mmCIF file of C-alpha atoms in Angstrom:
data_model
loop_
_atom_site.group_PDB
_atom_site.id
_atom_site.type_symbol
_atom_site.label_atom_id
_atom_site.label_comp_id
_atom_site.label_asym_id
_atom_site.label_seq_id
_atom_site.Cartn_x
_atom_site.Cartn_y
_atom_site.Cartn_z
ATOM 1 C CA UNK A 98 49.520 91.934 250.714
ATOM 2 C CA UNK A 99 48.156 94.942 248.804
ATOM 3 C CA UNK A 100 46.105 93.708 245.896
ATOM 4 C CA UNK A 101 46.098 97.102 244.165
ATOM 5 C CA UNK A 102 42.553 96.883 242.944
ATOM 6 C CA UNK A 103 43.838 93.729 240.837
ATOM 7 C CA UNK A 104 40.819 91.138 240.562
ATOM 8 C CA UNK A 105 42.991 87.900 240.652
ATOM 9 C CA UNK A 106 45.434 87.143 243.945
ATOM 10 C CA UNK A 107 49.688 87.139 242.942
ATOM 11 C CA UNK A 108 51.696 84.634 244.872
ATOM 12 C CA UNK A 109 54.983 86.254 245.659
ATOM 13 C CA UNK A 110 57.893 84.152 244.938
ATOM 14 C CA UNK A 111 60.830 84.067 247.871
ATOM 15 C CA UNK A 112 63.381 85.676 246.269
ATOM 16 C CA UNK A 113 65.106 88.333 246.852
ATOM 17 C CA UNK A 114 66.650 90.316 243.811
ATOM 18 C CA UNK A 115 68.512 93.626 243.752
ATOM 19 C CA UNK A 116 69.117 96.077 241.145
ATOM 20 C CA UNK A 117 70.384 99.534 241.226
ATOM 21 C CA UNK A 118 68.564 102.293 240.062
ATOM 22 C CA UNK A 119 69.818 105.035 237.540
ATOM 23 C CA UNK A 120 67.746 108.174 236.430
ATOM 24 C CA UNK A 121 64.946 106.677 236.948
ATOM 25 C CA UNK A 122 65.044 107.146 240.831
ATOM 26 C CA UNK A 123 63.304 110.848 240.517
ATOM 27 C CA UNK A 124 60.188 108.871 238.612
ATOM 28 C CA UNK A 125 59.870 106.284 240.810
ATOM 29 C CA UNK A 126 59.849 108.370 243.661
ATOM 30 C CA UNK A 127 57.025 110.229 241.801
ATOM 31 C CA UNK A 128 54.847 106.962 240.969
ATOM 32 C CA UNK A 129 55.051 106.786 244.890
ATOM 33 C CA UNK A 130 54.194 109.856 245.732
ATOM 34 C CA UNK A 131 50.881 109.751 243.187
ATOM 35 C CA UNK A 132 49.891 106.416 244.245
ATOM 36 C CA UNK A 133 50.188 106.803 247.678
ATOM 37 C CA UNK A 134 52.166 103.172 248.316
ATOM 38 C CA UNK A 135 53.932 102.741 252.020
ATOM 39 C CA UNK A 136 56.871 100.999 250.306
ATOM 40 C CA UNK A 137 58.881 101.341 247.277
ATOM 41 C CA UNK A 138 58.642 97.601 246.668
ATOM 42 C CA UNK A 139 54.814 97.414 245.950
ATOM 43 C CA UNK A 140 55.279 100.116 242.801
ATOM 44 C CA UNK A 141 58.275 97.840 241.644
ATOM 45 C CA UNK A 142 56.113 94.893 241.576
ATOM 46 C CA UNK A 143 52.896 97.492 239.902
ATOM 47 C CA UNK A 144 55.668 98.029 237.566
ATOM 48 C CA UNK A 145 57.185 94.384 236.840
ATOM 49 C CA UNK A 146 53.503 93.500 236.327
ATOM 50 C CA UNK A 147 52.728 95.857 233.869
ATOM 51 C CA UNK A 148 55.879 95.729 232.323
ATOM 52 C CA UNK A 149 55.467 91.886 231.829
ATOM 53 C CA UNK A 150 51.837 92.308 230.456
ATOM 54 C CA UNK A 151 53.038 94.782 227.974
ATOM 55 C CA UNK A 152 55.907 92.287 226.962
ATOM 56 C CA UNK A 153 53.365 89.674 226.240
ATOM 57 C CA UNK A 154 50.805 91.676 224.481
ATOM 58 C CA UNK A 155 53.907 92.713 222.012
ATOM 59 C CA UNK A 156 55.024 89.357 221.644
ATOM 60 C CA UNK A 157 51.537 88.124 220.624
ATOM 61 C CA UNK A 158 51.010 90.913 218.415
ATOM 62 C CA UNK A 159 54.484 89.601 216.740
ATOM 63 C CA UNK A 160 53.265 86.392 216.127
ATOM 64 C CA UNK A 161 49.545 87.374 214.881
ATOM 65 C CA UNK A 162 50.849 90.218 213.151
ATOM 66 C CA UNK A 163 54.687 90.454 212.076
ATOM 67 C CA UNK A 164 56.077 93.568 211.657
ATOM 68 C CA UNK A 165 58.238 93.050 208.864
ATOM 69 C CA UNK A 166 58.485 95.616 206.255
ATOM 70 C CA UNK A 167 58.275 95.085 202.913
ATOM 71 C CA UNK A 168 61.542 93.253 201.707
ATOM 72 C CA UNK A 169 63.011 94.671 197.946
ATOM 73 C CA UNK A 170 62.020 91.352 196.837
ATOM 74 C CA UNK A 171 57.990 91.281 197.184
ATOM 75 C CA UNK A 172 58.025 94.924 195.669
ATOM 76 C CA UNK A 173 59.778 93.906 192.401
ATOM 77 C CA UNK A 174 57.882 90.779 192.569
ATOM 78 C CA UNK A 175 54.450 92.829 192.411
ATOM 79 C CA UNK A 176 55.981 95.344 190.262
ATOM 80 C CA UNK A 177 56.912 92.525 187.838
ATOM 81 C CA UNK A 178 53.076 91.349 187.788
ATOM 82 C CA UNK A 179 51.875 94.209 187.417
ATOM 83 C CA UNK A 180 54.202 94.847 183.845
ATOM 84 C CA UNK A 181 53.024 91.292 183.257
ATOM 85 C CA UNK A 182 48.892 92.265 183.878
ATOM 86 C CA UNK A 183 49.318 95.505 181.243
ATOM 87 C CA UNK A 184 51.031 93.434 178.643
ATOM 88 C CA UNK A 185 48.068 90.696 179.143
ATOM 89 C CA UNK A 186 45.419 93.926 179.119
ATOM 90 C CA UNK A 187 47.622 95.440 175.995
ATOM 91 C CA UNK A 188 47.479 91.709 173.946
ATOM 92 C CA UNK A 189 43.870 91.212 174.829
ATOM 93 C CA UNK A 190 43.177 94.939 173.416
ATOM 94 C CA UNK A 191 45.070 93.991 170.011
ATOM 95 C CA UNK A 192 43.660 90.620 169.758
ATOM 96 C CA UNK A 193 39.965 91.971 169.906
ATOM 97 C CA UNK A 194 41.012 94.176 167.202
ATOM 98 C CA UNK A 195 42.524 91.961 164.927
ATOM 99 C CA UNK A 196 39.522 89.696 165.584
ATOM 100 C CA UNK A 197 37.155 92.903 164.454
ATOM 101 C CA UNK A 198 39.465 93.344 161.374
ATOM 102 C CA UNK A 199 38.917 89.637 160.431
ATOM 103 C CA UNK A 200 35.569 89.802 160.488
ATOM 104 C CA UNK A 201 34.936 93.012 158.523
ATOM 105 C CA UNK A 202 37.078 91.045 155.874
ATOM 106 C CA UNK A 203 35.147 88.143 156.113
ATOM 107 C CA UNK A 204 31.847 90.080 155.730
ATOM 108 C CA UNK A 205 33.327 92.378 153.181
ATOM 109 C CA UNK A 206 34.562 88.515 151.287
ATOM 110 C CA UNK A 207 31.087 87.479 151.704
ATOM 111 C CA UNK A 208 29.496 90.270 150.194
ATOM 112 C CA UNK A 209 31.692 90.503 147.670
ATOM 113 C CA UNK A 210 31.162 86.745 146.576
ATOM 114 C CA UNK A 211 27.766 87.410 146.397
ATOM 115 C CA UNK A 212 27.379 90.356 144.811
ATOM 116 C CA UNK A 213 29.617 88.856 141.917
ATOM 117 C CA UNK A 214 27.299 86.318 141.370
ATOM 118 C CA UNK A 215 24.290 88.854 140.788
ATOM 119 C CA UNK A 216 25.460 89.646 136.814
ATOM 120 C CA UNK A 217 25.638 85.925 136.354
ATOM 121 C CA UNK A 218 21.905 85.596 137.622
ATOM 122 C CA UNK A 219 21.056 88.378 135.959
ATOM 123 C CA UNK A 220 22.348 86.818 132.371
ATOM 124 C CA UNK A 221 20.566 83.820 133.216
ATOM 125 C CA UNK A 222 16.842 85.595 133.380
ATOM 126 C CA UNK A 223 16.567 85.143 137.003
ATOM 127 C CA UNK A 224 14.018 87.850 138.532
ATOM 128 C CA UNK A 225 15.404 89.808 141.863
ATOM 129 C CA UNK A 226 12.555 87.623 143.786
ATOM 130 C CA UNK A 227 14.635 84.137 142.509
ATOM 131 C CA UNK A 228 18.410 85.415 143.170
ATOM 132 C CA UNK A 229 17.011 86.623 146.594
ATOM 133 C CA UNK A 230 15.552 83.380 147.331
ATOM 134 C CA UNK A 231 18.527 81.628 146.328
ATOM 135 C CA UNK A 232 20.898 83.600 147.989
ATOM 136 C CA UNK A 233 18.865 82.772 151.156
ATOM 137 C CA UNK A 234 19.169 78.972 150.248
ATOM 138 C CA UNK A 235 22.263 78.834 149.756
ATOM 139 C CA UNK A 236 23.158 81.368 153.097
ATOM 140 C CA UNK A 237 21.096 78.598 154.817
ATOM 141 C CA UNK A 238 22.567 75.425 153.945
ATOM 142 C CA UNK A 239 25.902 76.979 154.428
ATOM 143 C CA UNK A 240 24.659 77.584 158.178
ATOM 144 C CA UNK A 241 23.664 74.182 158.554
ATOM 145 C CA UNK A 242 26.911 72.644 157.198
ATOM 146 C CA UNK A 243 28.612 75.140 159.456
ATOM 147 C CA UNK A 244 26.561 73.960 162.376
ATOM 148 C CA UNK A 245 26.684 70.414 161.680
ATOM 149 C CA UNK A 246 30.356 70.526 161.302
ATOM 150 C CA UNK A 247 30.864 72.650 164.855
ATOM 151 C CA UNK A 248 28.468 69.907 166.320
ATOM 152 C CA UNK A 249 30.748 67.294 165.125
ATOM 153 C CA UNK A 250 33.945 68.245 166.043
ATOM 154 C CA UNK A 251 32.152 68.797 169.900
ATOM 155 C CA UNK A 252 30.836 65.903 169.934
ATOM 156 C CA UNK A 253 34.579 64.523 169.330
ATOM 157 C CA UNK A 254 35.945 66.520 171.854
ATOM 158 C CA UNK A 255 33.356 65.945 174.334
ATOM 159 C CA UNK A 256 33.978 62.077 173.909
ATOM 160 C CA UNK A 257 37.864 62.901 173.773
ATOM 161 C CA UNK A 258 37.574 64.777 177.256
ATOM 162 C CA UNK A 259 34.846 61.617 178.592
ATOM 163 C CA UNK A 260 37.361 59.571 177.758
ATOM 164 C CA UNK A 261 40.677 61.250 179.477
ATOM 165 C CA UNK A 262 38.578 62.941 182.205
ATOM 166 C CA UNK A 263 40.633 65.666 181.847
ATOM 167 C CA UNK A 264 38.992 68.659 181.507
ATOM 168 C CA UNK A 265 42.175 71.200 180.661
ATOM 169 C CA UNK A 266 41.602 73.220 177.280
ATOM 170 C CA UNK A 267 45.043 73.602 175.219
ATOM 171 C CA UNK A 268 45.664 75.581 172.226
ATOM 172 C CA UNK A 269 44.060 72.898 169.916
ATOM 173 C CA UNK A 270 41.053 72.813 171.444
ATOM 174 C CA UNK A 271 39.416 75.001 169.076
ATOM 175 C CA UNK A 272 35.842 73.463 169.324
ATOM 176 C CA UNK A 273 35.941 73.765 173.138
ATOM 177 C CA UNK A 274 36.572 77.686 172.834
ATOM 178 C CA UNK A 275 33.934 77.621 170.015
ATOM 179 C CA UNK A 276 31.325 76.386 172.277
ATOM 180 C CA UNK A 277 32.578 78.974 174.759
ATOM 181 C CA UNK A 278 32.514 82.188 172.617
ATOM 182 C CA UNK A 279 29.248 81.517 170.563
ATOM 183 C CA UNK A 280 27.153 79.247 172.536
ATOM 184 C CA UNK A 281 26.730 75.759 171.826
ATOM 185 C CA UNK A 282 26.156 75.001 167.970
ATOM 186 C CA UNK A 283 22.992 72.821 168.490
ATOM 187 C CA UNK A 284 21.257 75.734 169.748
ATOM 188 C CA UNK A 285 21.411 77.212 166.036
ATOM 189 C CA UNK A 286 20.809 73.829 164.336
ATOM 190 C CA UNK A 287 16.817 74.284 162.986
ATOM 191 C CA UNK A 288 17.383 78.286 162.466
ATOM 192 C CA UNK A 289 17.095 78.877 158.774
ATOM 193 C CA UNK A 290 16.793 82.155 157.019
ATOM 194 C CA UNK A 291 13.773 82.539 154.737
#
């Protein structure tokens, strides 16, 4: 037996099979011809072989890698989060600007308050150096109660989550996202402005 410059020995089965050839007479007469084989039989079986090992290459190739195209369904399902990611991008956008709004009112509020207490301190004989020294005061204990306040209610919550051992954040947990957004409160607690 011819071993075809194969590295590994076949073992031909015994059994005969016939099969009548079409069109494709004219090329296997031609795979003859170029290979130089004494027998039609030994291209057949070149043939079978390679035929099988393409067959099994293509069926692995199925399994590692289907071929399936992309059904209607897993398009509208990515088009539908993608909608769904530019409405999140689009609230996020408006949100940060009604947050900037609300805090240019709330400085404007602040200002406000305090310059309307400047004729009053005025009337009462205070010199610029005193209102200035009590504004600071006052903007100081105000930070303190603010801080001691945020420390309390994270303290709560921190004993709240010990406690539960759950450690999801819902919409109430407005300390939590306090701590998250400006740092934790205790880091501020001795800062006072002089």
């Amino acid at each position: 037996m011819a071993n075809n410059g194969r590295s590994g020995k076949r073992t031909l089965a015994k059994k005969v099979t016939s099969f009548v050839l079409y069109v494709e007479v004219s090329q296997i007469q031609a795979i003859v011809e170029a290979t130089g084989a004494e027998k039609d039989a030994q291209v057949f079986r070149d043939l079978i072989d390679e035929a099988l090992v393409a067959r099994r290459r293509k069926t692995a190739q199925q399994l590692v890698l289907p071929d399936q195209p992309p059904s209607p369904q897993s398009d509208e399902t990515l088009e539908t989060i993608q909608t769904l990611l530019l409405k999140l991008i689009q609230q996020g956008e408006k949100a940060r600007r009604v947050r900037g709004i609300c805090l240019e009112l709330l400085q404007e509020t602040l200002a406000e308050a305090r310059a309307g207490r400047l004729p009053t301190l005025r009337e009462q004989g205070k010199s610029v150096q005193e209102v200035v020294n009590l504004f600071n005061g006052d903007t100081a204990e105000a930070q303190n109660f603010a801080y001691e306040l945020a420390i309390d209610i994270t303290d709560k919550l921190h004993a709240a989550q010990t406690d539960s051992r759950s450690a999801t954040v819902n919409d109430d947990d407005r300390g939590g996202q306090l701590i998250s957004e400006h740092g934790d409160p205790r880091e501020h607690r001795d800062t006072d402005v002089a």
